[in-house]
Amino acid sequence: MKNMKKIVLSIALIATGIVVFAQPKIVDKAIVKAKTEITFPENFSFGGPGGGPGGGGDGPPGGFTMPRDMETTTTMTYSPDFMKVESLSDFGNNVVITDRKKKVTTTLIEAMGRKTGWFTSDAEAEIQARKQDSSRKARRDSLAELGLTFTDNKPELIYSDETKKVSGYTCKKVTIKSKGQNGQVSENVIWYNPDFKLAESSTAASAGGGGFGGGGGRGRMSMMSGVPGLDQINGFPMEYESTAANGFKIHMMVIKVQVDPAIDEKLFEIPKGFDVKPQSTFEGQGGMRMIFRSGGN
């Protein structure tokens, strides 16, 4: 009788066009190691007048010219109460430790022979986020007065049966289509592992770090930032590549995953030797430039 009910239910679902997908396992403990390769546009520079972010253009004046390629190795460790993100590159190393019990996030930077860092509470981060939202709204309102309007477009996820091996895992393909404020449609192809997904509490992240393709939180893994709809994927992102119109390219690939590992909480302790101050110390005139001058990357 039970088998007959299952058969009838299956026929009913097919008849109504409803497709039932297997749900991924939700995990709240994991260790993920990933590699990100970044290719910069020609003559790209960082900071200063006329050079890269913070400057007026792409040329070297006022900033330092970036190399054509850069590689970063990132190890992310999740547990129900903590998250740690370690990033290693030719420019320096940084670590972001989120303590969800104390509701504090600490960012540590080691570069140019110096060890520095800052910490911020969840409450302070929320205040900062509200300020940014308010400034963004004010800019939109100003542009609206000039006749320019903006619409918030939800990303569209297009799943495919196409599969690919990524670091030994059989992954599926999803294409995320999103429309920018200028109306231009962009597409990002993500290869994801459909077997598991990180718990939302494990993907909360600091302003300096980020969750790995998961739910809420104040940020996302830097290699995945700027990809709308990533948190909606029904699985765990394993590989991603994006190329901007100016030639800026990012390729991220997970090279190792440990699900439900044994994790010692000592791993999340702040190491000795770092000059760690409140984030508010770096706010105001001069702002975050103080961090870069003191050894930031």
Coordinates of C-alpha atoms in Angstrom, one line a residue:
M1 CA 0.0 0.0 0.0
K2 CA 2.9 2.4 0.9
N3 CA 4.6 1.6 -2.4
M4 CA 1.4 2.3 -4.3
K5 CA 1.1 5.7 -2.6
K6 CA 4.7 6.6 -3.6
I7 CA 4.0 5.6 -7.2
V8 CA 0.8 7.8 -7.2
L9 CA 2.7 10.7 -5.7
S10 CA 5.5 10.4 -8.3
I11 CA 2.9 10.4 -11.1
A12 CA 1.2 13.4 -9.7
L13 CA 4.4 15.4 -9.5
I14 CA 5.4 14.5 -13.0
A15 CA 1.9 15.4 -14.3
T16 CA 2.0 18.8 -12.6
G17 CA 5.5 19.5 -13.9
I18 CA 7.1 19.6 -10.4
V19 CA 10.7 18.3 -10.3
V20 CA 12.1 17.2 -7.0
F21 CA 15.9 17.7 -6.5
A22 CA 17.9 15.9 -3.9
Q23 CA 18.8 18.4 -1.2
P24 CA 22.5 18.8 -0.2
K25 CA 23.7 17.9 3.2
I26 CA 24.0 21.0 5.5
V27 CA 27.3 21.0 7.3
D28 CA 28.6 23.5 10.0
K29 CA 32.2 22.2 10.2
A30 CA 34.6 22.2 7.3
I31 CA 38.1 23.0 6.2
V32 CA 38.4 24.4 2.6
K33 CA 41.5 25.1 0.7
A34 CA 41.3 27.1 -2.5
K35 CA 43.6 28.8 -5.1
T36 CA 42.7 32.0 -6.8
E37 CA 44.6 33.3 -9.9
I38 CA 44.2 36.9 -10.8
T39 CA 45.2 38.5 -14.2
F40 CA 45.3 42.3 -14.2
P41 CA 44.8 44.5 -17.2
E42 CA 47.9 46.0 -18.8
N43 CA 49.2 49.1 -17.1
F44 CA 47.0 48.5 -14.1
S45 CA 48.2 50.2 -10.9
F46 CA 46.9 50.4 -7.4
G47 CA 46.1 53.6 -5.6
G48 CA 47.1 57.2 -6.1
P49 CA 46.0 59.8 -8.6
G50 CA 45.5 58.3 -12.0
G51 CA 46.3 54.8 -11.0
G52 CA 43.9 52.0 -10.3
P53 CA 41.4 51.9 -7.4
G54 CA 41.5 55.1 -5.5
G55 CA 43.0 56.9 -8.5
G56 CA 41.6 58.4 -11.6
G57 CA 42.6 55.9 -14.2
D58 CA 44.4 52.7 -15.1
G59 CA 47.9 54.1 -15.6
P60 CA 50.9 53.9 -13.2
P61 CA 51.2 57.6 -12.1
G62 CA 50.5 58.0 -8.5
G63 CA 50.3 54.3 -7.7
F64 CA 52.4 51.2 -8.0
T65 CA 52.0 49.0 -11.1
M66 CA 50.6 45.6 -10.4
P67 CA 52.2 42.5 -12.0
R68 CA 50.2 40.8 -14.8
D69 CA 49.4 37.8 -12.6
M70 CA 48.9 37.1 -9.0
E71 CA 48.1 33.8 -7.1
T72 CA 46.5 33.6 -3.7
T73 CA 46.1 30.4 -1.6
T74 CA 43.2 30.6 0.9
T75 CA 42.4 28.2 3.7
M76 CA 39.0 28.6 5.4
T77 CA 38.1 26.8 8.6
Y78 CA 34.5 26.7 9.8
S79 CA 32.9 25.6 13.1
P80 CA 29.6 26.5 14.7
D81 CA 31.2 29.2 16.8
F82 CA 34.2 30.4 14.8
M83 CA 35.5 31.0 11.3
K84 CA 39.1 31.6 10.2
V85 CA 40.2 32.7 6.7
E86 CA 44.0 32.6 5.9
S87 CA 45.2 34.1 2.6
L88 CA 48.8 33.8 1.4
S89 CA 50.1 35.7 -1.6
D90 CA 53.3 37.3 -2.9
F91 CA 52.2 40.6 -1.4
G92 CA 51.7 39.4 2.1
N93 CA 49.6 37.2 4.3
N94 CA 46.3 38.1 6.1
V95 CA 44.1 36.2 8.5
V96 CA 40.5 37.0 9.4
I97 CA 39.1 35.4 12.6
T98 CA 35.4 35.6 13.4
D99 CA 34.4 34.7 17.0
R100 CA 30.6 34.3 16.9
K101 CA 30.4 33.8 20.6
K102 CA 32.0 37.2 21.4
K103 CA 30.6 38.7 18.2
V104 CA 34.0 40.1 17.3
T105 CA 36.0 39.8 14.1
T106 CA 39.8 40.4 14.0
T107 CA 41.8 41.0 10.8
L108 CA 45.6 40.4 10.9
I109 CA 48.0 41.5 8.2
E110 CA 51.6 40.5 7.8
A111 CA 53.6 42.2 5.1
M112 CA 56.8 44.1 4.6
G113 CA 58.2 42.7 7.8
R114 CA 55.3 44.1 9.9
K115 CA 52.5 42.5 11.8
T116 CA 49.4 44.6 12.3
G117 CA 45.7 44.3 12.6
W118 CA 42.3 45.6 13.8
F119 CA 39.2 44.2 15.4
T120 CA 35.5 45.2 15.2
S121 CA 32.3 44.0 16.8
D122 CA 29.2 42.9 15.0
A123 CA 27.4 45.9 16.3
E124 CA 30.0 48.3 14.9
A125 CA 30.0 46.5 11.5
E126 CA 26.2 46.8 11.3
I127 CA 26.4 50.5 12.0
Q128 CA 29.0 50.9 9.3
A129 CA 26.9 48.9 6.9
R130 CA 23.9 51.1 7.6
K131 CA 26.0 54.2 6.9
Q132 CA 27.1 52.7 3.6
D133 CA 23.5 51.9 2.7
S134 CA 22.5 55.4 3.6
S135 CA 25.2 57.0 1.4
R136 CA 24.3 54.6 -1.5
K137 CA 20.6 55.7 -1.2
A138 CA 21.6 59.4 -1.1
R139 CA 23.5 58.9 -4.3
R140 CA 20.6 57.2 -6.0
D141 CA 18.2 59.9 -4.9
S142 CA 20.5 62.5 -6.3
L143 CA 20.7 60.7 -9.6
A144 CA 16.9 60.2 -9.6
E145 CA 16.5 63.9 -9.4
L146 CA 18.4 64.1 -12.7
G147 CA 16.0 61.6 -14.3
L148 CA 18.2 58.5 -13.8
T149 CA 16.5 55.5 -12.3
F150 CA 17.8 52.2 -11.0
T151 CA 16.1 48.9 -10.5
D152 CA 17.2 46.0 -8.3
N153 CA 17.2 42.9 -10.5
K154 CA 17.2 39.5 -9.0
P155 CA 19.9 37.1 -10.4
E156 CA 18.6 34.2 -12.5
L157 CA 20.2 30.8 -11.8
I158 CA 20.2 28.3 -14.8
Y159 CA 21.0 24.8 -13.8
S160 CA 22.5 22.3 -16.2
D161 CA 23.0 18.5 -16.2
E162 CA 26.5 19.0 -17.5
T163 CA 29.2 17.7 -15.1
K164 CA 32.9 18.2 -14.5
K165 CA 35.5 16.8 -12.2
V166 CA 37.0 19.5 -9.9
S167 CA 39.7 18.3 -7.5
G168 CA 38.3 14.8 -7.6
Y169 CA 34.6 15.8 -7.0
T170 CA 31.9 15.4 -9.6
C171 CA 30.4 18.9 -9.9
K172 CA 27.5 20.3 -11.7
K173 CA 27.2 23.5 -13.7
V174 CA 25.0 26.6 -12.9
T175 CA 25.0 29.8 -14.9
I176 CA 24.1 33.0 -13.0
K177 CA 22.7 35.8 -15.1
S178 CA 22.5 39.2 -13.5
K179 CA 21.7 42.7 -14.8
G180 CA 23.8 45.6 -13.6
Q181 CA 22.5 49.1 -12.9
N182 CA 23.6 50.1 -16.4
G183 CA 21.3 47.4 -17.8
Q184 CA 24.2 45.2 -19.1
V185 CA 23.6 41.5 -18.5
S186 CA 26.5 39.4 -17.2
E187 CA 26.9 35.7 -16.9
N188 CA 29.0 33.7 -14.4
V189 CA 29.5 30.0 -14.7
I190 CA 29.9 28.2 -11.3
W191 CA 30.8 24.5 -10.9
Y192 CA 29.3 23.3 -7.6
N193 CA 29.3 20.1 -5.5
P194 CA 25.6 19.2 -5.1
D195 CA 26.3 16.8 -2.1
F196 CA 26.7 19.4 0.6
K197 CA 26.3 23.1 1.5
L198 CA 27.7 25.1 4.4
A199 CA 25.3 26.1 7.1
E200 CA 24.3 29.7 7.1
S201 CA 25.9 30.3 10.5
S202 CA 29.2 29.0 9.2
T203 CA 29.2 31.4 6.3
A204 CA 28.8 34.5 8.3
A205 CA 31.9 36.5 7.7
S206 CA 33.7 39.7 8.6
A207 CA 33.9 42.8 6.6
G208 CA 37.5 41.8 5.8
G209 CA 36.9 38.2 5.0
G210 CA 33.9 36.4 3.7
G211 CA 31.8 33.3 3.6
F212 CA 32.4 30.7 1.0
G213 CA 29.3 30.7 -1.2
G214 CA 26.9 30.5 1.7
G215 CA 24.1 32.4 3.3
G216 CA 24.0 35.6 5.2
G217 CA 26.9 37.4 6.7
R218 CA 28.6 40.8 6.2
G219 CA 30.8 39.6 3.4
R220 CA 31.7 36.8 1.1
M221 CA 35.0 35.1 0.3
S222 CA 37.0 37.7 -1.6
M223 CA 37.4 35.4 -4.6
M224 CA 33.6 35.2 -4.9
S225 CA 32.8 38.8 -4.2
G226 CA 30.7 40.6 -6.7
V227 CA 28.8 37.4 -7.8
P228 CA 25.1 38.0 -7.1
G229 CA 23.0 34.9 -6.4
L230 CA 26.0 32.9 -5.2
D231 CA 24.2 32.2 -1.9
Q232 CA 21.3 30.7 -3.8
I233 CA 23.2 27.9 -5.3
N234 CA 21.9 24.5 -4.2
G235 CA 25.3 23.1 -3.2
F236 CA 28.9 24.2 -2.6
P237 CA 30.8 26.3 -5.2
M238 CA 34.0 24.6 -6.3
E239 CA 35.2 26.5 -9.4
Y240 CA 34.5 29.9 -10.8
E241 CA 35.9 32.2 -13.5
S242 CA 35.1 35.7 -14.4
T243 CA 36.5 38.1 -17.0
A244 CA 35.7 41.8 -17.0
A245 CA 35.5 44.0 -20.1
N246 CA 38.8 45.7 -19.2
G247 CA 40.6 42.4 -19.1
F248 CA 40.5 41.8 -15.3
K249 CA 40.2 38.1 -14.8
I250 CA 39.7 35.9 -11.7
H251 CA 39.8 32.1 -11.6
M252 CA 39.1 30.3 -8.3
M253 CA 39.2 26.6 -7.7
V254 CA 38.8 24.6 -4.5
I255 CA 41.7 22.1 -4.2
K256 CA 40.8 20.4 -1.0
V257 CA 37.7 20.0 1.2
Q258 CA 37.3 18.3 4.6
V259 CA 33.7 17.9 5.8
D260 CA 33.0 17.5 9.5
P261 CA 36.7 17.4 10.6
A262 CA 37.9 17.5 14.2
I263 CA 38.8 21.2 14.8
D264 CA 40.7 22.4 17.9
E265 CA 39.4 25.8 19.1
K266 CA 43.0 26.9 19.8
L267 CA 43.3 27.3 16.0
F268 CA 41.1 30.5 16.3
E269 CA 43.3 32.2 19.0
I270 CA 44.9 35.5 18.0
P271 CA 48.6 34.7 17.5
K272 CA 51.2 36.7 19.5
G273 CA 53.4 39.4 17.9
F274 CA 50.6 41.4 16.2
D275 CA 49.9 45.0 16.9
V276 CA 46.1 44.8 17.0
K277 CA 43.9 47.9 17.5
P278 CA 40.2 48.8 17.3
Q279 CA 39.1 49.5 13.7
S280 CA 37.9 52.9 14.8
T281 CA 41.6 53.8 15.2
F282 CA 42.0 53.8 11.5
E283 CA 38.8 55.8 10.7
G284 CA 38.6 59.4 9.9
Q285 CA 41.2 61.5 8.0
G286 CA 43.9 59.2 6.5
G287 CA 41.5 56.3 7.1
M288 CA 42.7 52.9 6.1
R289 CA 45.9 54.3 4.4
M290 CA 47.4 54.0 7.9
I291 CA 47.0 50.2 7.7
F292 CA 48.7 50.0 4.3
R293 CA 51.6 52.1 5.5
S294 CA 52.0 50.0 8.5
G295 CA 52.3 46.8 6.5
G296 CA 48.9 46.1 4.9
N297 CA 48.4 44.3 1.6

